[in-house]
């Protein structure tokens, strides 16, 4: 397993820049990791920091619709995200550098809603838990895993989602993530494993 380095976002940018410069464009980057570790924040910061066109795509837009949440599917490590739709509607087009669009899953109404339109970019960042699902793994140029200590994770969840939601994360979402991380060896296989030193909300 790679070392879990405690770094700031500028250090991550420098590491990625070195790797990106040694690859041909387009570059596809995954930011996976524990909830409240800073995935969304890092992706947004990198989009502003890179001096080229950057797309950011959120795995949260691809959670399963209610009718897809069968008992068998929810037992599958990483099965609570629609990785099949993500591969078909996103990854296929990112790898070809083509224009495309996809529908966002809106958890508030429990169905697909608005469309997002994506144009080719030199760098595309896919952020969110399950972005490194085995079905998607080989599409990426680089894979980042963001870690966070359990106590700090709960503090951030409370700050971001409210105290009432902490138990929901503890009882449901965190165990599902941990099952996926362990079964698919996401942290161990990632190109970089970081904990971000700044305190911020994910």
Coordinates of C-alpha atoms in Angstrom, one line a residue:
X1 CA 0.0 0.0 0.0
X2 CA 1.3 3.5 -0.9
X3 CA 2.1 5.9 1.9
X4 CA -0.7 8.1 3.1
X5 CA 0.9 11.5 2.9
X6 CA -0.5 14.5 4.7
X7 CA -0.1 17.3 2.1
X8 CA -1.7 20.6 1.0
X9 CA -3.5 21.0 -2.3
X10 CA -0.6 22.9 -3.9
X11 CA 1.6 19.8 -3.3
X12 CA -1.0 17.6 -5.0
X13 CA -1.0 20.0 -7.9
X14 CA 2.7 19.8 -8.3
X15 CA 2.7 16.0 -8.1
X16 CA -0.1 15.8 -10.7
X17 CA 1.6 18.3 -13.0
X18 CA 4.7 16.1 -13.1
X19 CA 2.7 13.1 -14.1
X20 CA 0.5 14.9 -16.6
X21 CA 3.5 16.4 -18.4
X22 CA 4.7 12.9 -19.1
X23 CA 1.4 11.8 -20.7
X24 CA -0.4 12.7 -23.8
X25 CA -3.7 14.6 -23.7
X26 CA -6.5 14.1 -22.9
X27 CA -5.7 13.1 -19.3
X28 CA -8.4 11.5 -17.2
X29 CA -8.1 11.8 -13.4
X30 CA -10.2 10.0 -10.8
X31 CA -10.5 11.4 -7.2
X32 CA -12.0 8.7 -5.0
X33 CA -11.9 8.3 -1.3
X34 CA -13.7 8.5 2.0
X35 CA -16.7 10.8 2.3
X36 CA -15.8 14.3 3.7
X37 CA -12.2 13.7 2.7
X38 CA -12.2 16.7 0.3
X39 CA -12.8 15.2 -3.1
X40 CA -15.2 17.8 -4.4
X41 CA -13.1 20.7 -3.0
X42 CA -9.9 19.3 -4.5
X43 CA -11.5 18.8 -7.9
X44 CA -12.9 22.4 -8.0
X45 CA -9.5 23.8 -6.9
X46 CA -7.6 21.8 -9.5
X47 CA -10.0 23.0 -12.2
X48 CA -9.0 26.6 -11.4
X49 CA -5.3 25.8 -10.9
X50 CA -4.5 24.0 -14.1
X51 CA -3.7 26.3 -17.0
X52 CA -5.8 24.5 -19.6
X53 CA -9.3 23.4 -20.2
X54 CA -10.6 21.1 -17.4
X55 CA -13.9 19.2 -17.0
X56 CA -15.1 18.1 -13.6
X57 CA -17.7 15.3 -13.4
X58 CA -19.4 14.2 -10.2
X59 CA -20.1 10.6 -9.4
X60 CA -22.9 11.7 -7.1
X61 CA -24.9 12.4 -10.3
X62 CA -24.9 8.7 -11.0
X63 CA -26.3 7.1 -7.8
X64 CA -28.8 4.4 -8.4
X65 CA -32.4 5.3 -9.0
X66 CA -34.9 3.8 -6.5
X67 CA -36.0 1.0 -8.9
X68 CA -32.4 -0.1 -9.4
X69 CA -31.8 -0.7 -5.6
X70 CA -32.4 -4.4 -5.5
X71 CA -31.2 -6.4 -2.5
X72 CA -28.7 -8.2 -4.8
X73 CA -27.4 -5.0 -6.2
X74 CA -26.9 -3.3 -2.8
X75 CA -24.9 -6.3 -1.6
X76 CA -22.4 -5.8 -4.5
X77 CA -19.3 -3.8 -3.5
X78 CA -19.7 -0.4 -5.2
X79 CA -23.1 -1.4 -6.4
X80 CA -25.0 1.6 -5.2
X81 CA -23.7 3.7 -8.0
X82 CA -24.8 3.3 -11.6
X83 CA -21.4 2.5 -13.0
X84 CA -22.9 1.0 -16.2
X85 CA -24.6 4.3 -17.1
X86 CA -21.5 6.2 -16.2
X87 CA -19.4 4.0 -18.5
X88 CA -21.9 4.3 -21.4
X89 CA -22.8 8.0 -21.0
X90 CA -19.5 9.5 -19.8
X91 CA -16.4 7.4 -20.0
X92 CA -17.0 6.2 -23.6
X93 CA -17.1 9.8 -24.8
X94 CA -14.2 11.1 -22.6
X95 CA -11.9 8.5 -24.0
X96 CA -12.9 9.6 -27.6
X97 CA -12.6 13.4 -26.8
X98 CA -16.2 14.0 -28.1
X99 CA -19.0 16.3 -27.1
X100 CA -21.6 14.5 -25.0
X101 CA -24.4 15.0 -22.4
X102 CA -25.8 13.1 -19.5
X103 CA -28.7 13.3 -17.1
X104 CA -28.1 14.1 -13.4
X105 CA -29.7 11.9 -10.8
X106 CA -31.5 14.2 -8.3
X107 CA -31.7 12.5 -4.9
X108 CA -34.3 15.0 -3.7
X109 CA -36.9 13.8 -6.3
X110 CA -35.5 10.3 -6.8
X111 CA -35.1 10.4 -10.5
X112 CA -33.1 11.7 -13.4
X113 CA -33.5 15.4 -14.0
X114 CA -31.4 18.1 -15.8
X115 CA -28.8 17.4 -18.5
X116 CA -25.2 18.5 -18.4
X117 CA -23.3 19.1 -21.6
X118 CA -19.6 18.4 -21.8
X119 CA -17.1 19.5 -24.4
X120 CA -13.7 17.9 -24.9
X121 CA -11.0 19.2 -22.5
X122 CA -7.3 18.5 -22.0
X123 CA -8.0 17.2 -18.5
X124 CA -11.1 15.6 -17.2
X125 CA -11.5 15.0 -13.4
X126 CA -14.1 12.5 -12.2
X127 CA -14.6 13.0 -8.4
X128 CA -16.6 11.1 -5.9
X129 CA -16.8 7.8 -4.1
X130 CA -16.9 4.9 -6.5
X131 CA -15.2 6.8 -9.3
X132 CA -12.5 4.1 -9.3
X133 CA -15.0 1.3 -9.6
X134 CA -13.3 -1.7 -11.4
X135 CA -15.5 -1.2 -14.4
X136 CA -14.1 2.3 -14.8
X137 CA -10.5 1.8 -13.6
X138 CA -8.7 1.3 -16.8
X139 CA -10.1 4.4 -18.4
X140 CA -8.1 6.7 -16.1
X141 CA -4.6 8.1 -16.6
X142 CA -4.2 8.8 -12.8
X143 CA -6.1 7.7 -9.7
X144 CA -6.1 9.6 -6.4
X145 CA -7.4 8.3 -3.1
X146 CA -8.2 10.9 -0.4
X147 CA -8.2 9.6 3.1
X148 CA -9.4 11.2 6.4
X149 CA -9.2 10.1 10.0
X150 CA -12.6 8.7 11.4
X151 CA -12.9 11.4 14.0
X152 CA -12.2 14.2 11.5
X153 CA -14.5 12.6 9.0
X154 CA -17.5 12.7 11.4
X155 CA -16.7 16.3 12.4
X156 CA -16.7 17.3 8.7
X157 CA -20.0 15.4 8.0
X158 CA -21.6 17.1 11.0
X159 CA -20.4 20.5 9.8
X160 CA -21.5 19.8 6.2
X161 CA -24.7 17.8 6.6
X162 CA -25.9 18.6 10.1
X163 CA -25.8 16.6 13.3
X164 CA -28.9 14.6 12.5
X165 CA -27.2 13.1 9.3
X166 CA -24.1 11.8 11.1
X167 CA -25.8 8.6 12.2
X168 CA -27.1 8.0 8.7
X169 CA -23.5 8.2 7.4
X170 CA -22.3 6.0 10.2
X171 CA -24.9 3.3 9.7
X172 CA -25.3 3.3 5.9
X173 CA -23.0 5.3 3.7
X174 CA -19.7 4.8 5.4
X175 CA -20.1 1.0 5.7
X176 CA -21.0 0.8 2.0
X177 CA -17.9 2.8 1.1
X178 CA -15.6 0.8 3.3
X179 CA -17.0 -2.4 1.8
X180 CA -16.2 -1.1 -1.7
X181 CA -12.7 0.2 -0.7
X182 CA -11.7 -3.2 0.8
X183 CA -13.2 -5.5 -1.8
X184 CA -11.8 -3.6 -4.7
X185 CA -8.5 -2.5 -3.0
X186 CA -9.1 1.0 -4.2
X187 CA -6.7 2.7 -1.7
X188 CA -3.9 0.1 -2.2
X189 CA -4.1 0.3 -6.0
X190 CA -4.3 4.1 -6.4
X191 CA -1.5 6.1 -7.9
X192 CA -1.6 8.6 -5.0
X193 CA -3.0 8.4 -1.5
X194 CA -3.3 11.7 0.3
X195 CA -4.8 13.3 3.4
X196 CA -5.3 17.0 2.7
X197 CA -3.9 19.2 5.6
X198 CA -6.4 22.1 5.2
X199 CA -9.7 21.9 7.1
X200 CA -12.6 22.4 4.7
X201 CA -15.9 20.9 3.7
X202 CA -16.2 18.3 1.0

